[in-house]
């Protein structure tokens, strides 16, 4: 029992304490509350996995509630993308809800607060209100409009609602305490005028509630037991509680929601601000929200990440009470670990040089049986064509090399994966001294798996290859980290875009084995000795496109050595 207690995170400990103190388990209900003003990213995945994970752990419902209180930035496209991402991660919500579902109820409660003298209309400028707010160490001062009569406040608020007043001219504020030590309690704004079309309510409203007023009341209406927010909302908790206190009625809705906070997920070499990610999209630094260099869930999916890897990453990184930065290498480790177990191993050559096997009969071709995975059962195999001319990687050949170079060099042997042992005899160079052809001989009796003595010979190097005659051309997009700095938005003197990695994308023409011709979008493979790759949505019948998910070796770790 003690071991189980130790394994609980602090949110689960809070829930366990509430259950021990009398909260009925059937009253547990959680929610994930995204704002539809952008695509979800890997930081949101932490919240998705936490809230839906709690639902699974306690067999409790989880609502998906869109915080759609700002029509200026919100779009149906984002709503659809968010739903797709959550489903793709493998989670199911109980109810699909929207803060806009509660606009009328919030308005009715607001009228009640005005009548109780707990809210007032203020027509000061935002600069005046900011000056009156005070500082964390100095109390604020009351607005000149704070003591308007209830009748005048009701009249002005109705004019706001009816579109009779201009945007920015008036706001409705809660009347709490301008001397409160928590600045969020110093008469916060509840409503502002926005004469904008809303993606769900159309032009029904021209006043929109602020998030703080909407958040707790929505939780209360949905009877959410635990409202889990990121750490920046901790200072808002007093206001959350004050607002809920104003409308709480145990005879109608008995459960009073509780807000608790955890640290948002920050990732090295990554920007997590939706505003900054939108900037990258709008300035066409990336091709869109689903650009495989983006930390969005849609970008990671397109790059070849799996739901299992992202859930594993969220679970391994855990949740914290304090802000911290998770090394992006952990995310890369999780996808490598997952694809190592699930991705078929195939052959592709990204930087080709031609090898001619001079003693292999011209015109001959044979199809060799090659396993998709030599280490696990159940992957099956395919026939790989072999012929006199093949491609290998340029870096796999040197005319001369030391004893630590276990690939092809003049006068030495290597094994071709699933095929024969070959020996480099000579090479042909162009005018620039670059090797254009390597002439080799092969040992006819050394075919892998044939059982001959020659096939059992041990040679230190094994190379991947593709038959020239049978190779399929493919566009390969070699993605790398989008930023060169560990904390691209952590430098006060530099714009985060100054750290854009100029080599974050290299597009090359490669050759792949013909079994890949009929690959489907999002099919994932290990290109042997090179890394993990995924079929991109830009693939057509005549143009295969692969995205590199992650290399087998971490080149960034070497750079840091």
Coordinates of C-alpha atoms in Angstrom, one line a residue:
X1 CA 0.0 0.0 0.0
X2 CA 2.8 2.4 0.9
X3 CA 4.5 1.7 -2.5
X4 CA 1.2 2.6 -4.3
X5 CA 1.0 5.8 -2.4
X6 CA 4.5 6.8 -3.4
X7 CA 3.7 6.2 -7.1
X8 CA 0.8 8.7 -7.0
X9 CA 1.5 12.2 -8.4
X10 CA 0.4 15.1 -6.3
X11 CA -2.8 15.6 -8.2
X12 CA -3.8 12.0 -7.5
X13 CA -2.9 12.5 -3.9
X14 CA -5.3 15.4 -3.7
X15 CA -8.0 13.3 -5.2
X16 CA -7.3 10.4 -2.9
X17 CA -7.5 12.8 0.1
X18 CA -10.9 14.1 -1.1
X19 CA -12.2 10.6 -1.5
X20 CA -10.9 9.7 2.0
X21 CA -12.7 12.8 3.4
X22 CA -16.1 11.8 2.0
X23 CA -16.2 12.7 -1.7
X24 CA -18.1 10.0 -3.4
X25 CA -16.2 8.4 -6.2
X26 CA -19.2 8.7 -8.6
X27 CA -18.9 12.5 -8.2
X28 CA -15.5 12.6 -9.8
X29 CA -15.5 14.5 -13.1
X30 CA -12.7 16.1 -15.0
X31 CA -12.3 18.3 -18.0
X32 CA -9.8 19.4 -20.6
X33 CA -10.5 23.0 -21.5
X34 CA -8.6 24.1 -24.7
X35 CA -9.0 27.6 -26.2
X36 CA -9.6 27.1 -30.0
X37 CA -7.2 29.8 -31.0
X38 CA -4.4 27.5 -32.4
X39 CA -3.4 23.9 -32.7
X40 CA -2.5 21.9 -29.6
X41 CA 1.2 21.2 -28.9
X42 CA 3.2 18.8 -26.9
X43 CA 2.7 20.9 -23.8
X44 CA -1.1 20.5 -24.1
X45 CA -0.5 16.8 -24.5
X46 CA 0.7 16.8 -20.9
X47 CA -2.7 18.2 -19.8
X48 CA -4.6 15.9 -22.1
X49 CA -2.8 12.8 -20.7
X50 CA -3.2 14.0 -17.2
X51 CA -7.0 14.8 -17.3
X52 CA -8.0 11.8 -19.5
X53 CA -5.6 9.6 -17.6
X54 CA -7.4 10.5 -14.3
X55 CA -10.6 9.6 -16.0
X56 CA -9.3 6.2 -16.9
X57 CA -7.7 5.7 -13.5
X58 CA -10.9 6.5 -11.6
X59 CA -13.4 5.4 -14.2
X60 CA -14.7 8.9 -14.2
X61 CA -16.1 11.0 -17.1
X62 CA -14.0 13.7 -18.7
X63 CA -15.5 16.7 -20.5
X64 CA -14.0 18.4 -23.5
X65 CA -14.9 22.0 -23.1
X66 CA -13.8 24.6 -25.5
X67 CA -13.0 28.0 -23.9
X68 CA -14.5 30.0 -26.8
X69 CA -14.9 33.5 -25.2
X70 CA -12.7 35.4 -27.6
X71 CA -14.2 35.5 -31.2
X72 CA -11.3 37.6 -32.4
X73 CA -8.8 34.7 -32.3
X74 CA -11.0 31.6 -32.4
X75 CA -12.0 29.5 -35.5
X76 CA -13.8 26.3 -36.2
X77 CA -10.7 24.9 -37.9
X78 CA -9.0 24.9 -34.5
X79 CA -12.0 23.2 -32.9
X80 CA -11.8 20.4 -35.5
X81 CA -8.0 20.0 -35.2
X82 CA -8.2 19.8 -31.4
X83 CA -10.9 17.0 -31.5
X84 CA -8.8 15.1 -34.0
X85 CA -5.7 15.3 -31.9
X86 CA -7.4 14.1 -28.8
X87 CA -9.0 11.2 -30.6
X88 CA -5.7 10.3 -32.3
X89 CA -3.9 10.2 -28.9
X90 CA -6.5 7.5 -28.0
X91 CA -8.8 9.3 -25.6
X92 CA -12.6 9.7 -25.5
X93 CA -14.4 12.5 -23.9
X94 CA -17.8 12.2 -22.2
X95 CA -19.4 15.5 -23.3
X96 CA -18.4 18.0 -26.0
X97 CA -19.1 21.4 -24.5
X98 CA -18.4 25.0 -25.1
X99 CA -18.1 28.0 -22.8
X100 CA -20.5 29.7 -25.3
X101 CA -23.1 27.2 -24.2
X102 CA -23.3 29.2 -20.9
X103 CA -23.3 32.7 -22.3
X104 CA -27.0 33.2 -21.3
X105 CA -26.5 31.7 -17.8
X106 CA -23.4 33.8 -17.3
X107 CA -25.3 36.9 -18.4
X108 CA -28.2 36.1 -16.0
X109 CA -25.8 35.6 -13.1
X110 CA -24.1 38.9 -14.0
X111 CA -27.4 40.8 -13.8
X112 CA -27.8 39.2 -10.3
X113 CA -24.3 40.4 -9.2
X114 CA -25.1 43.9 -10.5
X115 CA -28.3 44.0 -8.5
X116 CA -26.4 42.8 -5.4
X117 CA -24.0 45.7 -5.9
X118 CA -21.1 43.3 -6.7
X119 CA -20.4 44.6 -10.2
X120 CA -20.2 47.9 -12.0
X121 CA -19.7 49.4 -15.4
X122 CA -16.4 51.4 -15.9
X123 CA -15.8 53.7 -18.8
X124 CA -12.3 54.7 -18.0
X125 CA -9.5 54.1 -20.4
X126 CA -7.4 50.9 -20.0
X127 CA -4.4 53.1 -19.1
X128 CA -6.4 54.8 -16.2
X129 CA -7.5 51.4 -14.9
X130 CA -3.9 50.1 -15.1
X131 CA -2.6 53.0 -13.1
X132 CA -5.3 52.6 -10.4
X133 CA -4.5 48.9 -10.1
X134 CA -1.4 49.6 -8.0
X135 CA 1.5 47.1 -7.7
X136 CA 2.1 43.9 -5.8
X137 CA 3.4 46.0 -2.9
X138 CA 1.1 49.0 -3.2
X139 CA -2.7 48.9 -2.9
X140 CA -4.8 50.1 -5.8
X141 CA -7.3 53.0 -5.8
X142 CA -11.0 52.9 -6.5
X143 CA -12.3 53.9 -9.9
X144 CA -14.4 57.0 -10.0
X145 CA -17.2 54.8 -11.4
X146 CA -17.1 52.2 -8.6
X147 CA -20.0 53.7 -6.8
X148 CA -22.4 54.1 -9.7
X149 CA -26.0 53.3 -8.7
X150 CA -27.3 49.8 -9.4
X151 CA -29.9 51.3 -11.8
X152 CA -27.2 53.1 -13.8
X153 CA -25.0 50.0 -13.9
X154 CA -27.9 47.9 -15.2
X155 CA -28.8 50.5 -17.8
X156 CA -25.2 50.8 -19.0
X157 CA -24.7 47.0 -19.1
X158 CA -27.8 46.5 -21.2
X159 CA -26.5 49.2 -23.6
X160 CA -23.2 47.2 -23.8
X161 CA -25.2 44.0 -24.5
X162 CA -27.4 45.7 -27.1
X163 CA -24.5 47.1 -29.1
X164 CA -25.2 50.7 -28.3
X165 CA -21.7 51.4 -27.0
X166 CA -18.4 51.3 -28.9
X167 CA -15.7 48.6 -28.4
X168 CA -13.2 49.6 -25.8
X169 CA -15.5 52.3 -24.3
X170 CA -16.9 50.4 -21.4
X171 CA -16.3 47.2 -19.4
X172 CA -18.0 45.5 -16.6
X173 CA -15.9 44.9 -13.5
X174 CA -16.5 42.8 -10.4
X175 CA -16.5 44.9 -7.2
X176 CA -14.2 43.1 -4.8
X177 CA -11.3 44.9 -3.2
X178 CA -8.8 47.3 -4.7
X179 CA -6.5 46.9 -1.8
X180 CA -6.4 43.1 -1.9
X181 CA -2.9 41.6 -1.8
X182 CA -3.8 39.4 -4.8
X183 CA -3.9 41.8 -7.8
X184 CA -6.4 39.6 -9.6
X185 CA -8.9 40.5 -6.9
X186 CA -8.6 44.2 -7.6
X187 CA -12.0 44.7 -9.4
X188 CA -11.2 42.4 -12.3
X189 CA -13.0 42.8 -15.7
X190 CA -15.9 40.5 -16.2
X191 CA -17.1 41.6 -19.7
X192 CA -15.8 43.6 -22.6
X193 CA -17.5 44.8 -25.8
X194 CA -16.4 42.9 -28.9
X195 CA -18.5 43.4 -32.0
X196 CA -17.2 40.3 -33.7
X197 CA -18.7 37.2 -35.3
X198 CA -18.5 34.1 -33.1
X199 CA -17.9 30.7 -34.7
X200 CA -20.9 29.2 -32.8
X201 CA -23.2 32.0 -31.6
X202 CA -22.8 34.1 -34.7
X203 CA -23.8 37.8 -34.0
X204 CA -26.0 37.0 -31.0
X205 CA -23.6 38.7 -28.6
X206 CA -21.4 41.7 -28.7
X207 CA -20.3 41.4 -25.1
X208 CA -18.1 38.5 -24.2
X209 CA -17.1 37.2 -20.7
X210 CA -13.5 37.1 -19.5
X211 CA -11.9 33.7 -18.9
X212 CA -11.8 34.1 -15.1
X213 CA -15.5 34.7 -14.9
X214 CA -16.3 31.9 -17.4
X215 CA -13.9 29.3 -16.0
X216 CA -15.2 28.5 -12.6
X217 CA -18.8 29.0 -13.5
X218 CA -18.5 26.5 -16.3
X219 CA -16.8 24.0 -14.0
X220 CA -19.7 24.5 -11.5
X221 CA -22.4 24.1 -14.1
X222 CA -20.7 20.9 -15.3
X223 CA -20.1 19.7 -11.8
X224 CA -16.4 19.3 -12.4
X225 CA -14.9 17.9 -9.2
X226 CA -11.3 18.9 -9.9
X227 CA -10.4 21.7 -12.3
X228 CA -6.8 21.2 -13.1
X229 CA -4.9 24.2 -14.5
X230 CA -1.4 25.1 -15.4
X231 CA 0.7 27.0 -12.8
X232 CA 0.1 30.5 -14.1
X233 CA -3.5 30.2 -12.9
X234 CA -2.4 29.6 -9.3
X235 CA -2.7 33.3 -8.5
X236 CA -6.2 33.3 -10.1
X237 CA -7.4 30.7 -7.6
X238 CA -8.7 33.3 -5.1
X239 CA -10.8 34.8 -7.9
X240 CA -12.0 31.4 -9.1
X241 CA -13.2 30.7 -5.6
X242 CA -14.8 34.2 -5.2
X243 CA -16.8 33.9 -8.4
X244 CA -18.0 30.3 -7.6
X245 CA -19.0 31.5 -4.1
X246 CA -21.3 34.1 -5.7
X247 CA -23.4 31.6 -7.6
X248 CA -23.0 28.4 -5.5
X249 CA -26.4 26.9 -4.5
X250 CA -26.1 23.4 -2.9
X251 CA -29.8 22.8 -3.4
X252 CA -29.4 23.0 -7.2
X253 CA -25.8 21.9 -7.9
X254 CA -24.3 20.4 -4.8
X255 CA -20.7 19.8 -5.9
X256 CA -18.4 22.8 -5.6
X257 CA -15.4 22.5 -8.0
X258 CA -11.8 22.8 -6.8
X259 CA -9.0 24.3 -8.8
X260 CA -5.5 22.9 -8.5
X261 CA -2.4 23.6 -10.6
X262 CA 0.6 21.9 -12.1
X263 CA 3.6 23.2 -14.0
X264 CA 3.1 23.5 -17.8
X265 CA 5.4 21.4 -20.0
X266 CA 8.4 23.3 -21.3
X267 CA 10.7 21.6 -23.8
X268 CA 14.3 22.4 -24.7
X269 CA 15.0 23.7 -28.2
X270 CA 11.3 24.4 -28.5
X271 CA 8.9 27.4 -28.4
X272 CA 5.6 26.5 -26.7
X273 CA 3.8 29.9 -26.9
X274 CA 0.8 29.6 -29.3
X275 CA 1.3 33.3 -30.1
X276 CA 4.8 32.6 -31.3
X277 CA 3.9 29.4 -33.1
X278 CA 1.2 31.4 -34.9
X279 CA 3.9 33.9 -35.8
X280 CA 6.0 31.1 -37.4
X281 CA 3.0 30.1 -39.5
X282 CA 1.9 33.6 -40.5
X283 CA 5.4 34.6 -41.5
X284 CA 5.8 31.3 -43.5
X285 CA 8.9 30.3 -41.5
X286 CA 7.2 26.9 -41.4
X287 CA 4.6 25.5 -43.9
X288 CA 1.7 25.5 -41.4
X289 CA 0.6 24.3 -38.0
X290 CA 1.3 20.7 -39.1
X291 CA 4.9 21.4 -40.3
X292 CA 6.9 18.4 -39.0
X293 CA 9.3 20.8 -37.3
X294 CA 6.5 22.3 -35.2
X295 CA 5.9 21.0 -31.6
X296 CA 2.2 20.7 -32.4
X297 CA 0.5 17.3 -32.1
X298 CA -0.4 17.5 -35.7
X299 CA 3.2 18.4 -36.6
X300 CA 4.5 15.5 -34.6
X301 CA 2.0 13.1 -36.1
X302 CA 3.0 14.2 -39.6
X303 CA 6.6 13.7 -38.7
X304 CA 5.9 10.1 -37.7
X305 CA 5.4 10.3 -33.9
X306 CA 3.0 7.7 -32.5
X307 CA 0.2 8.3 -29.9
X308 CA 2.0 5.7 -27.8
X309 CA 5.3 7.6 -27.8
X310 CA 3.6 10.9 -26.8
X311 CA 1.7 9.2 -24.0
X312 CA 4.9 7.5 -22.8
X313 CA 6.7 10.8 -22.9
X314 CA 4.0 12.5 -20.9
X315 CA 4.0 9.7 -18.3
X316 CA 7.8 9.5 -18.1
X317 CA 8.2 13.3 -17.8
X318 CA 5.5 13.3 -15.1
X319 CA 3.9 16.4 -13.6
X320 CA 5.4 18.9 -11.3
X321 CA 4.5 21.8 -8.9
X322 CA 7.3 23.9 -10.2
X323 CA 8.3 25.2 -13.6
X324 CA 11.0 23.2 -15.3
X325 CA 12.3 22.3 -18.7
X326 CA 12.2 18.8 -20.1
X327 CA 15.0 17.8 -22.4
X328 CA 13.7 17.2 -25.9
X329 CA 16.0 14.2 -26.0
X330 CA 13.5 12.4 -23.8
X331 CA 10.8 12.9 -26.4
X332 CA 13.1 11.6 -29.1
X333 CA 14.0 8.6 -27.0
X334 CA 10.4 7.7 -26.5
X335 CA 9.7 7.7 -30.3
X336 CA 12.8 5.7 -31.0
X337 CA 11.9 3.2 -28.4
X338 CA 8.4 2.8 -29.7
X339 CA 9.4 2.6 -33.4
X340 CA 12.2 0.2 -32.6
X341 CA 9.5 -2.3 -31.6
X342 CA 6.9 -1.5 -34.3
X343 CA 8.5 -0.1 -37.5
X344 CA 9.5 -2.5 -40.3
X345 CA 13.2 -2.3 -41.3
X346 CA 13.7 -1.5 -45.0
X347 CA 16.5 -0.2 -47.2
X348 CA 17.0 3.3 -48.6
X349 CA 20.0 5.2 -49.8
X350 CA 19.9 8.9 -49.2
X351 CA 23.3 10.0 -50.6
X352 CA 24.0 7.4 -53.4
X353 CA 27.1 6.3 -55.1
X354 CA 26.9 3.5 -57.7
X355 CA 28.6 0.1 -57.1
X356 CA 29.2 -2.2 -60.1
X357 CA 29.7 -5.9 -59.3
X358 CA 31.9 -6.8 -62.2
X359 CA 31.7 -10.6 -61.9
X360 CA 27.9 -10.6 -61.5
X361 CA 26.3 -11.7 -64.7
X362 CA 25.0 -8.8 -66.8
X363 CA 21.2 -8.8 -67.1
X364 CA 20.8 -11.2 -64.2
X365 CA 18.5 -10.3 -61.3
X366 CA 17.3 -12.2 -58.3
X367 CA 14.9 -11.6 -55.5
X368 CA 16.2 -12.2 -52.0
X369 CA 14.1 -12.9 -49.0
X370 CA 14.6 -10.2 -46.4
X371 CA 13.0 -10.0 -42.9
X372 CA 11.3 -6.8 -41.9
X373 CA 12.8 -7.3 -38.4
X374 CA 15.7 -9.7 -37.6
X375 CA 15.1 -9.5 -33.9
X376 CA 11.3 -9.8 -33.4
X377 CA 8.8 -12.4 -34.6
X378 CA 5.6 -11.4 -36.5
X379 CA 6.9 -8.8 -38.9
X380 CA 7.1 -11.0 -41.9
X381 CA 9.4 -10.5 -44.9
X382 CA 9.5 -9.3 -48.4
X383 CA 11.4 -10.0 -51.6
X384 CA 14.2 -7.5 -52.3
X385 CA 15.6 -7.4 -55.9
X386 CA 19.4 -7.7 -56.4
X387 CA 21.3 -6.9 -59.6
X388 CA 24.8 -6.1 -61.0
X389 CA 24.5 -2.4 -60.2
X390 CA 23.5 -1.2 -56.8
X391 CA 23.5 2.1 -54.8
X392 CA 25.2 2.4 -51.4
X393 CA 25.8 5.5 -49.2
X394 CA 28.8 7.7 -50.3
X395 CA 30.0 7.8 -46.7
X396 CA 30.2 4.0 -46.7
X397 CA 33.2 3.9 -49.0
X398 CA 36.7 5.2 -48.7
X399 CA 39.7 4.4 -50.8
X400 CA 41.8 4.1 -47.8
X401 CA 40.9 4.1 -44.1
X402 CA 42.2 3.0 -40.7
X403 CA 41.3 -0.2 -38.9
X404 CA 38.3 1.4 -37.2
X405 CA 36.5 2.0 -40.5
X406 CA 34.4 -1.2 -40.9
X407 CA 32.7 -0.2 -44.2
X408 CA 33.8 -0.6 -47.8
X409 CA 37.4 0.3 -48.7
X410 CA 39.7 -0.8 -51.5
X411 CA 41.0 -4.3 -51.2
X412 CA 38.6 -5.1 -48.3
X413 CA 35.3 -6.9 -47.9
X414 CA 31.9 -6.1 -46.5
X415 CA 28.6 -7.9 -46.5
X416 CA 25.6 -6.4 -48.2
X417 CA 22.5 -6.8 -46.0
X418 CA 20.5 -9.9 -46.9
X419 CA 22.8 -10.5 -49.9
X420 CA 26.4 -11.3 -50.7
X421 CA 29.9 -10.4 -49.5
X422 CA 31.6 -8.0 -51.9
X423 CA 35.2 -6.7 -52.2
X424 CA 36.2 -3.3 -53.5
X425 CA 38.7 -3.5 -56.4
X426 CA 38.8 0.0 -57.9
X427 CA 36.9 3.2 -58.2
X428 CA 36.1 5.8 -60.9
X429 CA 36.3 9.6 -60.2
X430 CA 35.1 12.7 -61.9
X431 CA 37.1 15.8 -62.8
X432 CA 36.6 17.1 -59.2
X433 CA 38.1 14.0 -57.7
X434 CA 34.7 12.7 -56.5
X435 CA 34.1 9.0 -56.6
X436 CA 31.3 8.2 -59.1
X437 CA 31.6 4.4 -59.3
X438 CA 33.0 1.7 -57.2
X439 CA 34.0 -1.6 -58.9
X440 CA 33.6 -4.7 -56.8
X441 CA 33.6 -8.4 -57.1
X442 CA 31.3 -10.7 -55.1
X443 CA 31.6 -14.1 -53.6
X444 CA 28.9 -16.1 -55.4
X445 CA 28.6 -18.7 -52.5
X446 CA 28.2 -16.1 -49.7
X447 CA 24.5 -15.4 -50.0
X448 CA 23.0 -14.7 -46.6
X449 CA 21.0 -17.6 -45.2
X450 CA 22.0 -20.0 -47.9
X451 CA 23.8 -22.3 -45.4
X452 CA 27.1 -22.5 -47.3
X453 CA 30.4 -22.2 -45.6
X454 CA 31.0 -18.9 -47.5
X455 CA 27.7 -17.5 -46.2
X456 CA 28.9 -18.1 -42.6
X457 CA 32.1 -16.1 -43.2
X458 CA 32.5 -13.3 -40.7
X459 CA 33.2 -9.8 -42.1
X460 CA 33.0 -6.8 -39.9
X461 CA 30.9 -4.4 -41.9
X462 CA 27.3 -4.8 -43.2
X463 CA 25.9 -2.2 -45.6
X464 CA 22.4 -1.4 -46.8
X465 CA 21.9 -1.0 -50.5
X466 CA 19.3 -0.6 -53.2
X467 CA 19.4 -2.2 -56.7
X468 CA 19.8 0.6 -59.3
X469 CA 17.4 -1.1 -61.8
X470 CA 14.6 -1.6 -59.3
X471 CA 15.1 1.5 -57.1
X472 CA 12.2 3.9 -56.5
X473 CA 13.0 7.5 -56.4
X474 CA 11.7 9.3 -53.3
X475 CA 11.8 12.8 -52.0
X476 CA 13.1 12.6 -48.4
X477 CA 12.7 15.6 -46.1
X478 CA 15.4 15.4 -43.5
X479 CA 14.1 17.4 -40.6
X480 CA 16.1 18.5 -37.6
X481 CA 15.3 20.7 -34.6
X482 CA 13.8 24.1 -35.6
X483 CA 16.0 26.1 -33.1
X484 CA 19.7 26.0 -32.4
X485 CA 19.3 27.4 -28.9
X486 CA 18.2 25.4 -25.9
X487 CA 15.9 28.2 -24.8
X488 CA 15.1 30.1 -28.0
X489 CA 12.6 32.5 -26.3
X490 CA 14.6 32.8 -23.1
X491 CA 16.9 35.6 -24.3
X492 CA 15.6 39.1 -23.4
X493 CA 17.9 40.8 -25.9
X494 CA 17.1 38.6 -28.9
X495 CA 14.0 37.7 -30.8
X496 CA 13.4 34.0 -30.7
X497 CA 13.4 33.8 -34.5
X498 CA 17.1 34.7 -34.5
X499 CA 17.7 31.1 -33.3
X500 CA 16.0 29.4 -36.2
X501 CA 18.1 26.5 -37.4
X502 CA 19.0 27.1 -41.1
X503 CA 19.5 23.3 -41.5
X504 CA 16.1 22.4 -39.9
X505 CA 15.0 21.0 -43.3
X506 CA 17.0 19.5 -46.1
X507 CA 15.2 18.0 -49.1
X508 CA 17.0 15.3 -51.0
X509 CA 16.3 12.9 -53.8
X510 CA 16.9 9.4 -52.5
X511 CA 16.4 5.8 -53.7
X512 CA 14.3 3.3 -51.8
X513 CA 13.6 -0.4 -52.2
X514 CA 10.6 -1.1 -54.4
X515 CA 8.5 -2.6 -51.6
X516 CA 7.9 1.0 -50.4
X517 CA 6.1 2.0 -53.6
X518 CA 2.7 1.2 -52.3
X519 CA 3.2 2.7 -48.8
X520 CA 0.3 4.7 -47.3
X521 CA 0.4 8.1 -45.6
X522 CA 1.7 7.9 -42.0
X523 CA 3.3 4.4 -42.6
X524 CA 6.4 4.4 -40.5
X525 CA 9.7 2.6 -41.3
X526 CA 13.2 2.2 -40.1
X527 CA 15.6 3.0 -43.0
X528 CA 18.3 0.6 -41.9
X529 CA 21.4 2.3 -40.3
X530 CA 19.9 5.8 -41.0
X531 CA 16.8 6.5 -38.8
X532 CA 13.0 6.4 -38.7
X533 CA 11.0 7.8 -41.5
X534 CA 7.3 8.3 -42.2
X535 CA 5.3 8.7 -45.4
X536 CA 4.1 12.3 -45.8
X537 CA 0.7 13.4 -46.9
X538 CA 2.2 15.1 -50.0
X539 CA 2.9 11.6 -51.4
X540 CA 1.2 11.0 -54.8
X541 CA 1.1 8.0 -57.1
X542 CA 4.2 9.2 -58.9
X543 CA 6.0 10.9 -56.0
X544 CA 7.0 9.2 -52.8
X545 CA 7.7 11.6 -49.9
X546 CA 9.2 10.6 -46.6
X547 CA 9.8 12.7 -43.5
X548 CA 12.6 11.8 -41.2
X549 CA 11.1 11.3 -37.7
X550 CA 14.4 10.9 -35.8
X551 CA 17.9 9.7 -36.7
X552 CA 19.2 6.6 -35.1
X553 CA 22.1 8.5 -33.5
X554 CA 21.8 11.8 -31.7
X555 CA 24.0 14.3 -33.7
X556 CA 23.2 17.0 -31.1
X557 CA 24.7 15.1 -28.3
X558 CA 28.0 14.9 -30.3
X559 CA 27.9 18.6 -30.9
X560 CA 27.8 19.2 -27.2
X561 CA 30.8 17.0 -26.4

